[in-house]
Coordinates of C-alpha atoms in Angstrom, one line a residue:
X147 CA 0.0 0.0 0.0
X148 CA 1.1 3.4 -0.9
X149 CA 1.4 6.2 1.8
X150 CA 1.6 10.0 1.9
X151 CA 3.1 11.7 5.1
X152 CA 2.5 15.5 5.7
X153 CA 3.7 18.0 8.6
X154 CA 3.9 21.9 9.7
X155 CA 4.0 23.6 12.6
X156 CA 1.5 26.2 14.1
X157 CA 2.0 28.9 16.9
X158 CA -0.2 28.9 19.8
X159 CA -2.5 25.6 19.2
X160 CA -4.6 24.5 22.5
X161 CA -4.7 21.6 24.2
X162 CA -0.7 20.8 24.5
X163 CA 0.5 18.0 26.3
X164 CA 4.6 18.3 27.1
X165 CA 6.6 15.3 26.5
X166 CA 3.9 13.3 25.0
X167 CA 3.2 11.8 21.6
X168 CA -0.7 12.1 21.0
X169 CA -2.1 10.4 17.8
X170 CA -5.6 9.7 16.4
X171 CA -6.4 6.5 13.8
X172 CA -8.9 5.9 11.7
X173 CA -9.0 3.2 8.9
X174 CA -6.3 4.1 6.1
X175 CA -5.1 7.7 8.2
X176 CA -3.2 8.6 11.2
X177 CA -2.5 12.1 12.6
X178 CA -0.5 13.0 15.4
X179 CA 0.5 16.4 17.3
X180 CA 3.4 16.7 19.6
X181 CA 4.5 19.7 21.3
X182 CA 7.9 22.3 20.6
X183 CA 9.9 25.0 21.7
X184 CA 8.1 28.6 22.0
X185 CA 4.8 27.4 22.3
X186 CA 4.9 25.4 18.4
X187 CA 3.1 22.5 17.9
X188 CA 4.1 20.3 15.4
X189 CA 1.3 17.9 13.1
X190 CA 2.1 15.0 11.6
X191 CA -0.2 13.3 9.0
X192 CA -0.1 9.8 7.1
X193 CA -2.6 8.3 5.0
X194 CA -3.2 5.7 2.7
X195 CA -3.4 6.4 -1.1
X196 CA -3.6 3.3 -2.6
X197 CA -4.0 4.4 -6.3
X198 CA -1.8 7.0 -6.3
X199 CA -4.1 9.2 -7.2
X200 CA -2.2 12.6 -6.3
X201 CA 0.5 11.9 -8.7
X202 CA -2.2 12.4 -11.7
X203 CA -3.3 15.8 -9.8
X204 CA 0.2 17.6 -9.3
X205 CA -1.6 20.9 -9.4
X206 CA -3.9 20.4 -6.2
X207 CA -3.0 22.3 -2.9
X208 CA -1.8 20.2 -0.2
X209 CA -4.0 21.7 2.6
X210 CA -7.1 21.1 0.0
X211 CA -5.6 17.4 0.1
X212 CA -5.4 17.5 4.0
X213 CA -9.0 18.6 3.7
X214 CA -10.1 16.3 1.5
X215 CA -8.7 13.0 3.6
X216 CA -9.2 14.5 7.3
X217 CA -11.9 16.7 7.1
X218 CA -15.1 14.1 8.2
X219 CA -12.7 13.1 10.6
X220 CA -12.7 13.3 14.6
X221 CA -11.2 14.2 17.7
X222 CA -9.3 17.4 17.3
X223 CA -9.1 17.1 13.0
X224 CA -11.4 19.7 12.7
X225 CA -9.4 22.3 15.3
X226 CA -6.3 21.0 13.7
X227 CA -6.9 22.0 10.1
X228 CA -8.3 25.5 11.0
X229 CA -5.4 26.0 12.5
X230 CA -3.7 25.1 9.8
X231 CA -4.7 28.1 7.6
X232 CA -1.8 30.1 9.8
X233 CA 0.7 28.0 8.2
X234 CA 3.1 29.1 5.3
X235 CA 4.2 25.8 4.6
X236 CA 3.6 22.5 4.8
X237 CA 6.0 19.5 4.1
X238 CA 4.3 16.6 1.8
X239 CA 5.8 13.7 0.0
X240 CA 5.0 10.1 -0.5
X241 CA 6.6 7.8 2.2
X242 CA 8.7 5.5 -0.4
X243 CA 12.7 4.0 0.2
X244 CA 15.5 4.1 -2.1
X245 CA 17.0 0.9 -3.0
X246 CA 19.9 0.7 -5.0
X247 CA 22.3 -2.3 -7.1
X248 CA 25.5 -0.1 -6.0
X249 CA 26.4 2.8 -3.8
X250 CA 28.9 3.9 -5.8
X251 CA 30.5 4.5 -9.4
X252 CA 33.9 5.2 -10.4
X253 CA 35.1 8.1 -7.5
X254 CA 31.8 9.1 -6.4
X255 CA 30.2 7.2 -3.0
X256 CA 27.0 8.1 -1.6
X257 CA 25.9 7.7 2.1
X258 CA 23.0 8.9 3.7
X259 CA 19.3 9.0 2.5
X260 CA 20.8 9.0 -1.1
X261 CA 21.8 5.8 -1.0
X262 CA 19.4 4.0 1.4
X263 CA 16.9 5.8 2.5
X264 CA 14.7 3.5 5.2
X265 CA 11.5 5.8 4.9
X266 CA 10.2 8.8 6.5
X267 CA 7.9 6.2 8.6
X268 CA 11.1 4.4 9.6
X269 CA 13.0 6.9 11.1
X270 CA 16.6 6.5 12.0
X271 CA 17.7 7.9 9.2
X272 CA 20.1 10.3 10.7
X273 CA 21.6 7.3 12.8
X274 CA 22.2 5.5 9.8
X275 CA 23.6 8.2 7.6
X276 CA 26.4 8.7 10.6
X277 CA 27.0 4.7 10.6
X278 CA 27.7 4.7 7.0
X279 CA 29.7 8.1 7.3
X280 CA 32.1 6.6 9.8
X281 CA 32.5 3.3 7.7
X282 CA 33.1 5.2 4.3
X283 CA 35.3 7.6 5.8
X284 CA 37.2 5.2 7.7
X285 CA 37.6 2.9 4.7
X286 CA 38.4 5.7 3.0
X287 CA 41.4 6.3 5.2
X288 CA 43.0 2.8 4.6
X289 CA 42.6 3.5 0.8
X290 CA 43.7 7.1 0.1
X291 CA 44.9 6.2 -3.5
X292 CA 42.0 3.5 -4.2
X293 CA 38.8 5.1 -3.4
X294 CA 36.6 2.5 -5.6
X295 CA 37.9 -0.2 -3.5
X296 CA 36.8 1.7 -0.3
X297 CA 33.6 2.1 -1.4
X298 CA 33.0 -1.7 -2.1
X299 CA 34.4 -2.4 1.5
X300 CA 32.2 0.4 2.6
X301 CA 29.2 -1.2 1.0
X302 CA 29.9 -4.9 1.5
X303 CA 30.2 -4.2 5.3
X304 CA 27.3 -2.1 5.4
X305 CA 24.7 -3.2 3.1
X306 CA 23.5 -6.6 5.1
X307 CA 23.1 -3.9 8.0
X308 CA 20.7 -1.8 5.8
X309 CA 18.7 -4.2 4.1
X310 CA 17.8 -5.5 7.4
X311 CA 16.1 -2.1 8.4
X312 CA 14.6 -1.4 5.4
X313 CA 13.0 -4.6 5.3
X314 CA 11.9 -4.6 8.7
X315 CA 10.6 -0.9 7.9
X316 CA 7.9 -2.3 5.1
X317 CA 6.6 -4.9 7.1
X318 CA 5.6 -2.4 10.1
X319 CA 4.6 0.9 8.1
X320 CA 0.7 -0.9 8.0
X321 CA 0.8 -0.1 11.7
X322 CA 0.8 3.5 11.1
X323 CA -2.3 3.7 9.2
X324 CA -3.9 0.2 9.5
X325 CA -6.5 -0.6 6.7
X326 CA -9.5 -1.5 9.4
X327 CA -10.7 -0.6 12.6
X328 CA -9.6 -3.9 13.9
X329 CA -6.2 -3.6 12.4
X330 CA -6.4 -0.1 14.7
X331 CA -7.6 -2.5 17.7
X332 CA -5.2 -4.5 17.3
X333 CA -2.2 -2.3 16.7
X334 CA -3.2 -0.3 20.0
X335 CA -3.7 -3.2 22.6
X336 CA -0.1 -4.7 20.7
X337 CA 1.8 -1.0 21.4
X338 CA 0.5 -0.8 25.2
X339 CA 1.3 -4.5 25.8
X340 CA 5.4 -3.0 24.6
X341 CA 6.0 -1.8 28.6
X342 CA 6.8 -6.0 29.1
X343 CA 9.8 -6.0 26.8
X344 CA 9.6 -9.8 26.0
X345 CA 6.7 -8.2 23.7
X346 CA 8.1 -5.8 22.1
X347 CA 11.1 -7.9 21.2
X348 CA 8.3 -10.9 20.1
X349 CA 6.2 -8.4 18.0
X350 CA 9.5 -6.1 16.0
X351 CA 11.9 -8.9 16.5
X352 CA 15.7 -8.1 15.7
X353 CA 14.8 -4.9 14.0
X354 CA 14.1 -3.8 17.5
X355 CA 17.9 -3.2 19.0
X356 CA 20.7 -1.9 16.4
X357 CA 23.2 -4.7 16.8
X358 CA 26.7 -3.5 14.2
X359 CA 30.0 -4.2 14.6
X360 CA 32.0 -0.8 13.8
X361 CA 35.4 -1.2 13.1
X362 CA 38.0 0.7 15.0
X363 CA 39.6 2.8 12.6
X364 CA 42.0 4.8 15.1
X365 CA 43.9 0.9 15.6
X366 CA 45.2 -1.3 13.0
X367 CA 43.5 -2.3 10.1
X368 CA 43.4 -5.7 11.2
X369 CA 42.2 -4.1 14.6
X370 CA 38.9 -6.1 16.5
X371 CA 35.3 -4.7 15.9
X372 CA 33.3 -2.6 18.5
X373 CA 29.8 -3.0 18.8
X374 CA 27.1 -0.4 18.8

């Protein structure tokens, strides 16, 4: 299923709850608020657009969009999209990955996003982009006058790493925006049952803790791995 993700900020929105996370589901949508510096709220919207329908339609306004998928909804939707009228812009893009055969041709690497993105609903990507920073640029270091074969260290030692979390990132992006009020009932009583951690670990499996072995680049080449 195809998703669409869309956020802003507004000045001055009522009720705000610090330090908490508050969302609202209904089948195929999800939107969320969460609270910021100098009284700025931030929204966060995902829905499901199966057909792709948007793409054909380039020229329609993203609050009409907004409007058009939340505005029959509940709980604050209503509040939340007058508000929006205060807002200059508003970030919208599909939520989508980028998979690629190679990371790299001739001298030019990527890292980052640009090479393997996870997803906007997967997060981490800042976390990643640093992990494969540190490897490239470490590689890089035991290579100065061979860049291409840094880069296919880089990526053989990384890539597994990646795949992993991307993978694990398609299978749980349904639970954003389930297709079904059950899938919702579901999804909520499986989230509240995550304070026993032998469920969460059960229910997200491996993708749940970031287990890599970075190699110590200060040493040795032959040096041992640490693990982060």
């Amino acid at each position: 299923m195809r998703y669409r993700v869309a956020a802003f900020t507004v000045k001055g929105y009522h009720p705000r709850d610090e330090d908490v996370y508050v969302s609202y589901s209904l089948p195929g949508r999800q939107v969320a608020r969460f609270a910021m510096r100098n009284d700025q709220t931030m929204f966060l919207f995902v829905f499901a657009d199966a057909k792709s329908g948007y793409d054909k339609e380039p020229e329609i306004d993203h609050k009409d969009i907004l409007r058009t998928e939340f505005g029959a909804a509940g709980w604050e939707c209503p509040q939340i999209l007058t508000a929006m009228e205060s807002c200059g812009e508003i970030y919208f893009d599909r939520v989508s990955q980028i998979r690629m055969s190679n990371w790299s041709q001739g001298r030019v690497s990527l890292v980052g996003d640009a090479a393997y993105c996870p997803s906007f609903l997967a997060g981490q990507g800042s976390a990643l982009a640093m992990f494969g920073a540190y490897i490239l640029a470490g590689e890089l270091s035991r290579s100065t006058d061979q860049p291409q074969n840094a880069f296919q260290r880089y990526e053989q030692q990384f890539r597994p790493f990646i795949v992993g979390k991307q993978d694990a990132a398609v299978r749980f992006s349904g639970s954003f925006a389930p297709k079904t009020r059950l899938g919702i009932f579901l999804r909520n009583k499986i989230t509240k049952a995550f304070k026993f951690p032998f469920v969460a670990e059960l229910a997200m499996g491996p993708s749940l803790m970031d287990r890599i072995e970075l190699p110590d680049y200060a040493a040795s080449p032959d040096a041992g791995a640490r693990t982060r």
